[in-house]
GROMACS .gro file of C-alpha atoms in nm:
model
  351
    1UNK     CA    1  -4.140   5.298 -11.486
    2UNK     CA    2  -4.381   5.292 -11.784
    3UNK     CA    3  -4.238   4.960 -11.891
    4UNK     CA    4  -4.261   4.757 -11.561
    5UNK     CA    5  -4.630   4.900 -11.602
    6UNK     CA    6  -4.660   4.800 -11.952
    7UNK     CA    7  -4.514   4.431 -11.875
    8UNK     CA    8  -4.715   4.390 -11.563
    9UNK     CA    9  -5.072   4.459 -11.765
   10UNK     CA   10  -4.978   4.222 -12.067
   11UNK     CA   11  -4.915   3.963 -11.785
   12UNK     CA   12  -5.248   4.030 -11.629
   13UNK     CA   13  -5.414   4.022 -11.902
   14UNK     CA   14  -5.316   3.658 -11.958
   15UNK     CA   15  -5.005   3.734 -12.249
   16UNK     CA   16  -4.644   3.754 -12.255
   17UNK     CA   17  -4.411   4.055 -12.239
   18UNK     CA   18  -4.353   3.953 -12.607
   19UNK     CA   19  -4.698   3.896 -12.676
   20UNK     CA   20  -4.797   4.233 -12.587
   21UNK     CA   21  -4.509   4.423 -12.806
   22UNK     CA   22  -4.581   4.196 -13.042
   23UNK     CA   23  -4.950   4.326 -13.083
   24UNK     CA   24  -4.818   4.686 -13.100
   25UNK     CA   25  -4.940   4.804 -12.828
   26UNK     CA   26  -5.064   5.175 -12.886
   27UNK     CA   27  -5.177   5.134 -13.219
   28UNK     CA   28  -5.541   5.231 -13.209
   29UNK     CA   29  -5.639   5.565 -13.301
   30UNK     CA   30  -5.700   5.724 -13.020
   31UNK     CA   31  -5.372   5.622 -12.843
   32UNK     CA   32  -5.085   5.876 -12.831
   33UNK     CA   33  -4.791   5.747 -13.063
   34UNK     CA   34  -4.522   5.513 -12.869
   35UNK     CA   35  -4.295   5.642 -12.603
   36UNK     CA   36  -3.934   5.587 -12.692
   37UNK     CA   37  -3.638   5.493 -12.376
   38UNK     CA   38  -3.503   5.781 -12.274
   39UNK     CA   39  -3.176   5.601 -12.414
   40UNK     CA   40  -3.071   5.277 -12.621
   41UNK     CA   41  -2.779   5.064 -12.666
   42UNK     CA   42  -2.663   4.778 -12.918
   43UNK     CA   43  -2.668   4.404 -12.832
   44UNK     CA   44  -2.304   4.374 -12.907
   45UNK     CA   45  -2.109   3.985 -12.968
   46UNK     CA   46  -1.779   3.971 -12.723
   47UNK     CA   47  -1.614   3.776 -12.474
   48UNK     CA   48  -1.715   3.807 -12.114
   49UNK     CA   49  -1.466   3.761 -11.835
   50UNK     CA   50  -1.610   3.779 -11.517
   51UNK     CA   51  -1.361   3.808 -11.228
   52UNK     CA   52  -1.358   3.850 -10.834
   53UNK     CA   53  -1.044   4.082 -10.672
   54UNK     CA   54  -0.882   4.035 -10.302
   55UNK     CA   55  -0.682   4.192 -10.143
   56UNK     CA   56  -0.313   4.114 -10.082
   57UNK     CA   57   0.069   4.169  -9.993
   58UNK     CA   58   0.290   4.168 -10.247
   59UNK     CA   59   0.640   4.014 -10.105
   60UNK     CA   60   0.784   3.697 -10.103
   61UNK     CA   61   0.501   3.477 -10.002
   62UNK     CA   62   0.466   3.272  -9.656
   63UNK     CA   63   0.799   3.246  -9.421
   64UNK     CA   64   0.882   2.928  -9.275
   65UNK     CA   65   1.140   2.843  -9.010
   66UNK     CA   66   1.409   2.640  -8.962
   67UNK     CA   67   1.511   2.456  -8.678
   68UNK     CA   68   1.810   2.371  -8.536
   69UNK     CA   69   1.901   1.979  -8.471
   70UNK     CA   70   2.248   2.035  -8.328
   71UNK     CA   71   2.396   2.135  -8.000
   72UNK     CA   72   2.686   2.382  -7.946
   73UNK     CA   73   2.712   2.791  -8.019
   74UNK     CA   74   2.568   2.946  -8.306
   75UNK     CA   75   2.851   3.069  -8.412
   76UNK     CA   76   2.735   3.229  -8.771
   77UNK     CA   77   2.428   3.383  -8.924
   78UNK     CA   78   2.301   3.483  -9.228
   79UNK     CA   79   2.169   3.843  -9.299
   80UNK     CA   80   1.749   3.934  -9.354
   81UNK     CA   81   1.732   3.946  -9.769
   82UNK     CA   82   2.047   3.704  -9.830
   83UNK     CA   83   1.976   3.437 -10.072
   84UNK     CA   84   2.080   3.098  -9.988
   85UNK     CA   85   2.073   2.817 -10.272
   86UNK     CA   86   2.225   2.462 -10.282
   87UNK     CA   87   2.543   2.360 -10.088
   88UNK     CA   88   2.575   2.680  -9.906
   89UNK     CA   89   2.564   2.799  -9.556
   90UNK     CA   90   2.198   2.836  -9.377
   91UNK     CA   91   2.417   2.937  -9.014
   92UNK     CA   92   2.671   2.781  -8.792
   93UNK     CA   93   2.702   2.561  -8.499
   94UNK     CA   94   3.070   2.613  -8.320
   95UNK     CA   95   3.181   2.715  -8.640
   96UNK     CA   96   3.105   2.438  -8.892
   97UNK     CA   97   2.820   2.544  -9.132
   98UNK     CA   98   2.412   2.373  -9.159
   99UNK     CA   99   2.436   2.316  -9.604
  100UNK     CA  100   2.111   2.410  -9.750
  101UNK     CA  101   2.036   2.114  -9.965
  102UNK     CA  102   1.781   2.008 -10.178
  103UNK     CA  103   1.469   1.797 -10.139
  104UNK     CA  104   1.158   1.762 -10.003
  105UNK     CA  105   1.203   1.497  -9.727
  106UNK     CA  106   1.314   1.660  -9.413
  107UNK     CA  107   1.634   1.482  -9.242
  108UNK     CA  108   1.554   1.261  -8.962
  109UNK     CA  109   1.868   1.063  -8.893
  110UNK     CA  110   2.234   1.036  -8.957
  111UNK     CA  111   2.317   0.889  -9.283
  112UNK     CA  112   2.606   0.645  -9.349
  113UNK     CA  113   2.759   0.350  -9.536
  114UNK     CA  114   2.465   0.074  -9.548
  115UNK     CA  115   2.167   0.318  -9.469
  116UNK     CA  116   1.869   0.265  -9.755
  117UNK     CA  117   1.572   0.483  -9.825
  118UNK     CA  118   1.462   0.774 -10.038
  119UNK     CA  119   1.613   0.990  -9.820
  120UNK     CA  120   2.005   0.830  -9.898
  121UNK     CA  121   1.891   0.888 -10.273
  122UNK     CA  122   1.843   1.270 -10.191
  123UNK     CA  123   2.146   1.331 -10.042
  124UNK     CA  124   2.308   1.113 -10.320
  125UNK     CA  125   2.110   1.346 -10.613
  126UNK     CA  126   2.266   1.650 -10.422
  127UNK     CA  127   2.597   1.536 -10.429
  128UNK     CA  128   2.565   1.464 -10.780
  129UNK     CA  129   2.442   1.832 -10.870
  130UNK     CA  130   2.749   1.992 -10.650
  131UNK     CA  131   2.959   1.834 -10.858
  132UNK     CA  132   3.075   1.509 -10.687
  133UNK     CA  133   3.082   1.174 -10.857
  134UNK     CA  134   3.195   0.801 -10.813
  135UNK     CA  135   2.880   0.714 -10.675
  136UNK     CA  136   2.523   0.586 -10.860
  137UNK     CA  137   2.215   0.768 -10.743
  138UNK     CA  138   2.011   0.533 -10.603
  139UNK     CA  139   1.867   0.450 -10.279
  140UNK     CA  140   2.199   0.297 -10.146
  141UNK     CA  141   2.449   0.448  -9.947
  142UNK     CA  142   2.770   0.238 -10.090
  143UNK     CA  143   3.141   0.283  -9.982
  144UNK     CA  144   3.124   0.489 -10.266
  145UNK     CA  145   2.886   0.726 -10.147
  146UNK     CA  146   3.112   0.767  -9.798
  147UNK     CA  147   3.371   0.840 -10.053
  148UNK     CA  148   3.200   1.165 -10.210
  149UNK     CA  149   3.046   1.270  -9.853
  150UNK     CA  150   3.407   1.247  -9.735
  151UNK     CA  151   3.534   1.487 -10.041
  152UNK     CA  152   3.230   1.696  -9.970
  153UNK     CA  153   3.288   1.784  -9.595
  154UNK     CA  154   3.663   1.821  -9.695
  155UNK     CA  155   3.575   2.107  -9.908
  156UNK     CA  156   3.350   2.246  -9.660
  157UNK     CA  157   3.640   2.244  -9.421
  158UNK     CA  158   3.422   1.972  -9.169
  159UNK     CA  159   3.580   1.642  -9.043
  160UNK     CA  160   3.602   1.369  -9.293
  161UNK     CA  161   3.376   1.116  -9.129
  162UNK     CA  162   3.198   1.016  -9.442
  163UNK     CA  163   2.870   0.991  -9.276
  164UNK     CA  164   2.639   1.330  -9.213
  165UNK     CA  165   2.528   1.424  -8.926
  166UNK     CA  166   2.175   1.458  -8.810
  167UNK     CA  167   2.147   1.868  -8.813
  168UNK     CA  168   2.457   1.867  -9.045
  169UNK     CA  169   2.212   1.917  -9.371
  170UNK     CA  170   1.839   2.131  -9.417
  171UNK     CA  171   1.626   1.972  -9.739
  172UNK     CA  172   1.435   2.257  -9.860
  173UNK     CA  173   1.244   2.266 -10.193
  174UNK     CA  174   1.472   2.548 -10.359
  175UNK     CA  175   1.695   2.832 -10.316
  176UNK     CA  176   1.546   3.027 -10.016
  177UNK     CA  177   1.545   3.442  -9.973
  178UNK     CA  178   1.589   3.467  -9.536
  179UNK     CA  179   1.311   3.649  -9.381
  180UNK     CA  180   1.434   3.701  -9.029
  181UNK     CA  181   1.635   3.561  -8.749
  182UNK     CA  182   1.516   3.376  -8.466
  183UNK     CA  183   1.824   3.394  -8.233
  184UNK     CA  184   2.112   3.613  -8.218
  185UNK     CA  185   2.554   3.518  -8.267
  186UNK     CA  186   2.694   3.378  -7.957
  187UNK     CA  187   2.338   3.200  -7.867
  188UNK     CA  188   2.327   2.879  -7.735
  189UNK     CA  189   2.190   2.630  -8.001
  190UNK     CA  190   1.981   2.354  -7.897
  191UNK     CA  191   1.770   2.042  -8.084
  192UNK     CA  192   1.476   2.207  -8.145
  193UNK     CA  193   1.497   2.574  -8.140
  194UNK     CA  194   1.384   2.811  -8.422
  195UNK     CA  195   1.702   2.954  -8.583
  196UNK     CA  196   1.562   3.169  -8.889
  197UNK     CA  197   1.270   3.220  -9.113
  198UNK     CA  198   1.299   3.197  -9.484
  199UNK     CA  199   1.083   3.234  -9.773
  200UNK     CA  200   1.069   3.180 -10.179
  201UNK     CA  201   1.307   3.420 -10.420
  202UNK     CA  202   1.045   3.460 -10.613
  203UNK     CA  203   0.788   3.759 -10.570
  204UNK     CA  204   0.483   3.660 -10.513
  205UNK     CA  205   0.109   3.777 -10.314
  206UNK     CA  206  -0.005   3.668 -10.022
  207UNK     CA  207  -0.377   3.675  -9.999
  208UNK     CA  208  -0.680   3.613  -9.675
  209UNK     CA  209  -0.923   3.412  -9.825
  210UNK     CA  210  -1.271   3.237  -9.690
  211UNK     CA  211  -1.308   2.847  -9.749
  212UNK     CA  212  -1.587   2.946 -10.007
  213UNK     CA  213  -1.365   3.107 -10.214
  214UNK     CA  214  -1.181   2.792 -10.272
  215UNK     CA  215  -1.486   2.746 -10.509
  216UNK     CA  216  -1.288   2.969 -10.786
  217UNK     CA  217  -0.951   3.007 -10.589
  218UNK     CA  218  -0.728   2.674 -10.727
  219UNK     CA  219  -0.390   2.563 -10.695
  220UNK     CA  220  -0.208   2.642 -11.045
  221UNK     CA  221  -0.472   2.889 -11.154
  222UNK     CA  222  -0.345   3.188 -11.382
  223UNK     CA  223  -0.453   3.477 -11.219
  224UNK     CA  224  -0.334   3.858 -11.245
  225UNK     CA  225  -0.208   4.099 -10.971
  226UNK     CA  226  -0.272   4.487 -11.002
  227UNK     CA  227   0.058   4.703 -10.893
  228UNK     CA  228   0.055   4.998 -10.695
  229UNK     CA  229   0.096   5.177 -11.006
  230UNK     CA  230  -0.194   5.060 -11.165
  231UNK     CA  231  -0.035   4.797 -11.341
  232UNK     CA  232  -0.137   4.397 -11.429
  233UNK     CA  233   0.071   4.166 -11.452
  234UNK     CA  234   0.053   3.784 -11.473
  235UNK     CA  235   0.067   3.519 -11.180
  236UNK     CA  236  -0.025   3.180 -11.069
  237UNK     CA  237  -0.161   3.017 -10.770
  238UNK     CA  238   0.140   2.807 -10.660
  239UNK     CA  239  -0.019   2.725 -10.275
  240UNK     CA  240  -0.332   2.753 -10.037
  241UNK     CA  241  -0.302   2.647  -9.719
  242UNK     CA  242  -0.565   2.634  -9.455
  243UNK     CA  243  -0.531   2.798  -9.079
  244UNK     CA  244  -0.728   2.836  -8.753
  245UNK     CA  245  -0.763   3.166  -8.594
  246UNK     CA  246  -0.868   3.175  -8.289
  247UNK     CA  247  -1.176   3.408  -8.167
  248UNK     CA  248  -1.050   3.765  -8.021
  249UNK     CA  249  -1.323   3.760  -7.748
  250UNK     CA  250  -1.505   3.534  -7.529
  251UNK     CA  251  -1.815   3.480  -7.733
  252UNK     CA  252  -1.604   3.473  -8.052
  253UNK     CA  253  -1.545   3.117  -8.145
  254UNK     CA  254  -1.252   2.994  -8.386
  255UNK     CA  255  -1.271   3.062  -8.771
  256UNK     CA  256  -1.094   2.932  -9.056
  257UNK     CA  257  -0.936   3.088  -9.341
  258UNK     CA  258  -0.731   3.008  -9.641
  259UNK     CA  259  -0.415   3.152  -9.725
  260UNK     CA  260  -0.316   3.182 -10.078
  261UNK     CA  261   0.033   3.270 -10.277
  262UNK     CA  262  -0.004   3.371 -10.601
  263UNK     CA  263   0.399   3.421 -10.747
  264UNK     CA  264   0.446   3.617 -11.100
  265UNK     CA  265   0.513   3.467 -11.373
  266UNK     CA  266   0.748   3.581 -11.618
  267UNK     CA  267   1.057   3.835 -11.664
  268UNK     CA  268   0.851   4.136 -11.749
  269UNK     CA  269   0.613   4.089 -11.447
  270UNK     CA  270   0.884   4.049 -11.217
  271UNK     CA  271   1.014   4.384 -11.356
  272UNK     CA  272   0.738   4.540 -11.342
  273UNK     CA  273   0.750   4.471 -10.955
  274UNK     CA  274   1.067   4.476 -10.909
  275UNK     CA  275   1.053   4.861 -10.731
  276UNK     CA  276   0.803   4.687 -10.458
  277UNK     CA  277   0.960   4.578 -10.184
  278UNK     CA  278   0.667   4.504  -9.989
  279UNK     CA  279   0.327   4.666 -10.096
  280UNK     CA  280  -0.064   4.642 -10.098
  281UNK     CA  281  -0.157   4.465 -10.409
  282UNK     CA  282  -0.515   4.350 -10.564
  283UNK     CA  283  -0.537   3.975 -10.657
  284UNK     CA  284  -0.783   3.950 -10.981
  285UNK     CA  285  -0.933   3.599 -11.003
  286UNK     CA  286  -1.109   3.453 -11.322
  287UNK     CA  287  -1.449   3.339 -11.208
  288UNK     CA  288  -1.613   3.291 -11.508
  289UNK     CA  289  -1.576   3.356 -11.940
  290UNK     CA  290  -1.802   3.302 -12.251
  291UNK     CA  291  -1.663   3.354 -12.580
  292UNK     CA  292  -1.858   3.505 -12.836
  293UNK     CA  293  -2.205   3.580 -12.667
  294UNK     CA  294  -2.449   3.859 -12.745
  295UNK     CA  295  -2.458   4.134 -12.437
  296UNK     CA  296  -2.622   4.426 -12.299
  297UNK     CA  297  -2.562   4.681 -12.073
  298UNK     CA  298  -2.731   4.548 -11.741
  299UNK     CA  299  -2.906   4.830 -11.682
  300UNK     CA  300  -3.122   4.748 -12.002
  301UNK     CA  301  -3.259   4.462 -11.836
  302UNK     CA  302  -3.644   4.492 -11.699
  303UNK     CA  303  -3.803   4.245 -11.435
  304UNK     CA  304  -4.085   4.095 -11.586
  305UNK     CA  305  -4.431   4.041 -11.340
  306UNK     CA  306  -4.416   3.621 -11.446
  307UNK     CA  307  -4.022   3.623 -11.364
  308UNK     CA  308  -3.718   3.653 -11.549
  309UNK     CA  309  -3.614   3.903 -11.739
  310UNK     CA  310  -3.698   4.106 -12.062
  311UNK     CA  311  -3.554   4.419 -12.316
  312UNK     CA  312  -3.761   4.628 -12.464
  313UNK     CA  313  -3.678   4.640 -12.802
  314UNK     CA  314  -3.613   4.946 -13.019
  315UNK     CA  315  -3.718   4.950 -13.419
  316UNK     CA  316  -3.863   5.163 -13.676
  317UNK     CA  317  -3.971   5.409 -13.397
  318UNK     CA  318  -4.159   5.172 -13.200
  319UNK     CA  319  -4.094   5.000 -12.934
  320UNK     CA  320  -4.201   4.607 -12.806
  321UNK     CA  321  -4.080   4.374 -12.473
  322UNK     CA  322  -3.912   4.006 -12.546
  323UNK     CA  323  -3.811   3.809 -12.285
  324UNK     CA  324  -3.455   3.713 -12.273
  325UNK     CA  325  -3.248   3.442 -12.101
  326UNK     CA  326  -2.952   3.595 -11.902
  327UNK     CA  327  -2.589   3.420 -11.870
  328UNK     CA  328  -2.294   3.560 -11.715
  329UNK     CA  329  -2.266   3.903 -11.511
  330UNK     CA  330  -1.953   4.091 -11.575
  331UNK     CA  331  -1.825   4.437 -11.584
  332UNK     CA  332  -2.171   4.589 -11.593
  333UNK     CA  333  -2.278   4.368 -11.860
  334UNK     CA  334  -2.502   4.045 -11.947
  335UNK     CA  335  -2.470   3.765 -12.170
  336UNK     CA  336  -2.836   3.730 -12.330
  337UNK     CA  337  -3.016   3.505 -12.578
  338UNK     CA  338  -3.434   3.566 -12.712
  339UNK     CA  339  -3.638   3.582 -12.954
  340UNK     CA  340  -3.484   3.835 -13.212
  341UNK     CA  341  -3.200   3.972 -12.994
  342UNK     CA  342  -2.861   4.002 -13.248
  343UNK     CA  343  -2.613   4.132 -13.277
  344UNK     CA  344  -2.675   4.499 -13.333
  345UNK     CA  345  -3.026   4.504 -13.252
  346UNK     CA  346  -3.106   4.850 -13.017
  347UNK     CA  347  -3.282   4.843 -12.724
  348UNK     CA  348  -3.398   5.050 -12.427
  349UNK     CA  349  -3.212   5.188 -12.128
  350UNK     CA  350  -3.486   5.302 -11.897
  351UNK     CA  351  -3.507   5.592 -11.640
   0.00000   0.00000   0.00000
């Protein structure tokens, strides 16, 4: 408390905080000798890294569904944790198989000799990939292309039309881990109707955020996630999506938040997960960093009476006040420049 005091006279009397431990205070001769903090620390040069945490799930990130576009019996299903990658089997419609292709235009019609568009030249890239050829990839569907469709269904045991079916194919981005199953074997299967959920293979963290967060919160951002055990391990912001909620009461209107996945990157993060199923993780966002800046404990800050803030400064066994310009907040520390603040300099920590 005696340095608030000590700041708040040398700003009444018309001088600085530095002004008045400049002057030395205390000196006359009838003055008791200078007061020392009842504990100092060093102005020490590091990196700061100031970050904000969430909270999250650790799992697969956010399901999505497919629905079905045929009409029949579904007649085979998947099971919950199956992964399903290019060319095979999503379920079954009176016992021909829905191919999990990929791509990231949906289907929207049947697709046959003389069709055009982007979404002939994803079928046609798909093809190519599975191993089928005699056709150029392009956005063209040829004789050709009818050709390697035709080889295709053969080997899928389907009727050789050489066109495919609207229904007949899902484009998804990548392989796809199932989540859960919207209807059951022996269901009826109708355009339209929900037939599973499916997520990512890779592990990743799904996180609640506000829309202000979006401030430090961006798409491709390398972030960290903090294991059950204790453990951090590296991720990156691969989507944020934004969603409604509607109010729980009568009075309560709508709200918006942001949804965020954060997957792990790399082999040894993944490993390091690998024994979590499905668990309560912490997100760790990067908000802020300065690289080679002079700090101090926080708590050696004062609050000077003219604003801002000051340290009181610790040499030859007396003391004196300088006003300092504060930076970045982090981990209980502050970046701060003044008047003869260094590196190593020693000042106060008061009561």
């Amino acid at each position: 408390m005696a340095a608030v005091i000590f700041l708040v006279a040398a700003a009444a009397g018309g001088g600085s905080a530095v002004w008045f431990g400049a002057q030395g205070w205390g000196k006359a001769a009838n003055q008791s000798p200078p007061v020392l903090p009842p504990a100092t620390a060093e102005v020490t040069r590091q990196t700061l890294t100031a970050t904000s945490e969430y909270d999250g799930e650790l799992g697969y990130g956010v399901a999505t569904t497919t629905t079905n576009r045929l009409t029949g019996t579904i007649t085979g299903l998947p099971d919950v944790g199956d992964v399903i990658k290019r060319g095979q089997s999503l379920y079954s419609v009176d016992g021909d198989p829905v191919i999990l292709l990929y791509g990231e235009l949906p289907a929207y019609r049947t697709l046959k000799e003389g069709d055009e568009g982007p979404d002939v030249e994803q079928l046609e890239r798909n093809l190519e990939e599975l191993g089928y050829d005699g056709f150029t990839v392009d956005d063209e569907f040829t004789w050709r292309t009818a050709a390697a469709v035709e080889e295709w269904q053969d080997d899928l045991g389907l009727a050789e039309t050489g066109t495919v079916e609207l229904g007949r194919v899902a484009f998804l981005p990548e392989s796809r881990r199932i989540d859960g199953l919207e209807v059951e074997l022996g269901a009826a299967a109708t355009p339209g109707q929900p037939v599973l959920s499916h997520t990512s293979t890779a592990k990743a963290v799904t996180v609640q955020l506000e829309p202000s967060d979006l401030a430090d919160v961006k798409t491709g951002a390398e972030v960290e996630v903090e294991l059950p055990d204790g453990k951090r391990v590296p991720a990156k912001i691969t989507e944020l999506s934004t969603e409604v909620q509607a109010g729980s009461g009568q009075q309560e209107e709508a709200s918006t938040v942001v949804i965020a996945v954060a997957e792990l990157s790399g082999d040894k993060a993944i490993e390091a997960a690998a024994g979590y199923d499905q668990a309560a993780v912490d997100l760790i966002v990067t908000t802020g960093e300065r690289k080679d800046v002079l700090t101090v404990p926080v708590t050696a800050l004062l609050a000077l009476a003219e604003g801002g803030y000051g340290l009181e400064v610790v040499a030859g066994g007396t003391t004196s006040y300088v006003k300092v310009d504060t930076g970045l907040f982090a981990d209980g520390r502050v970046e701060v420049s003044g008047a003869g603040i260094d590196e190593g300099t020693v000042v106060g920590i008061p009561e």
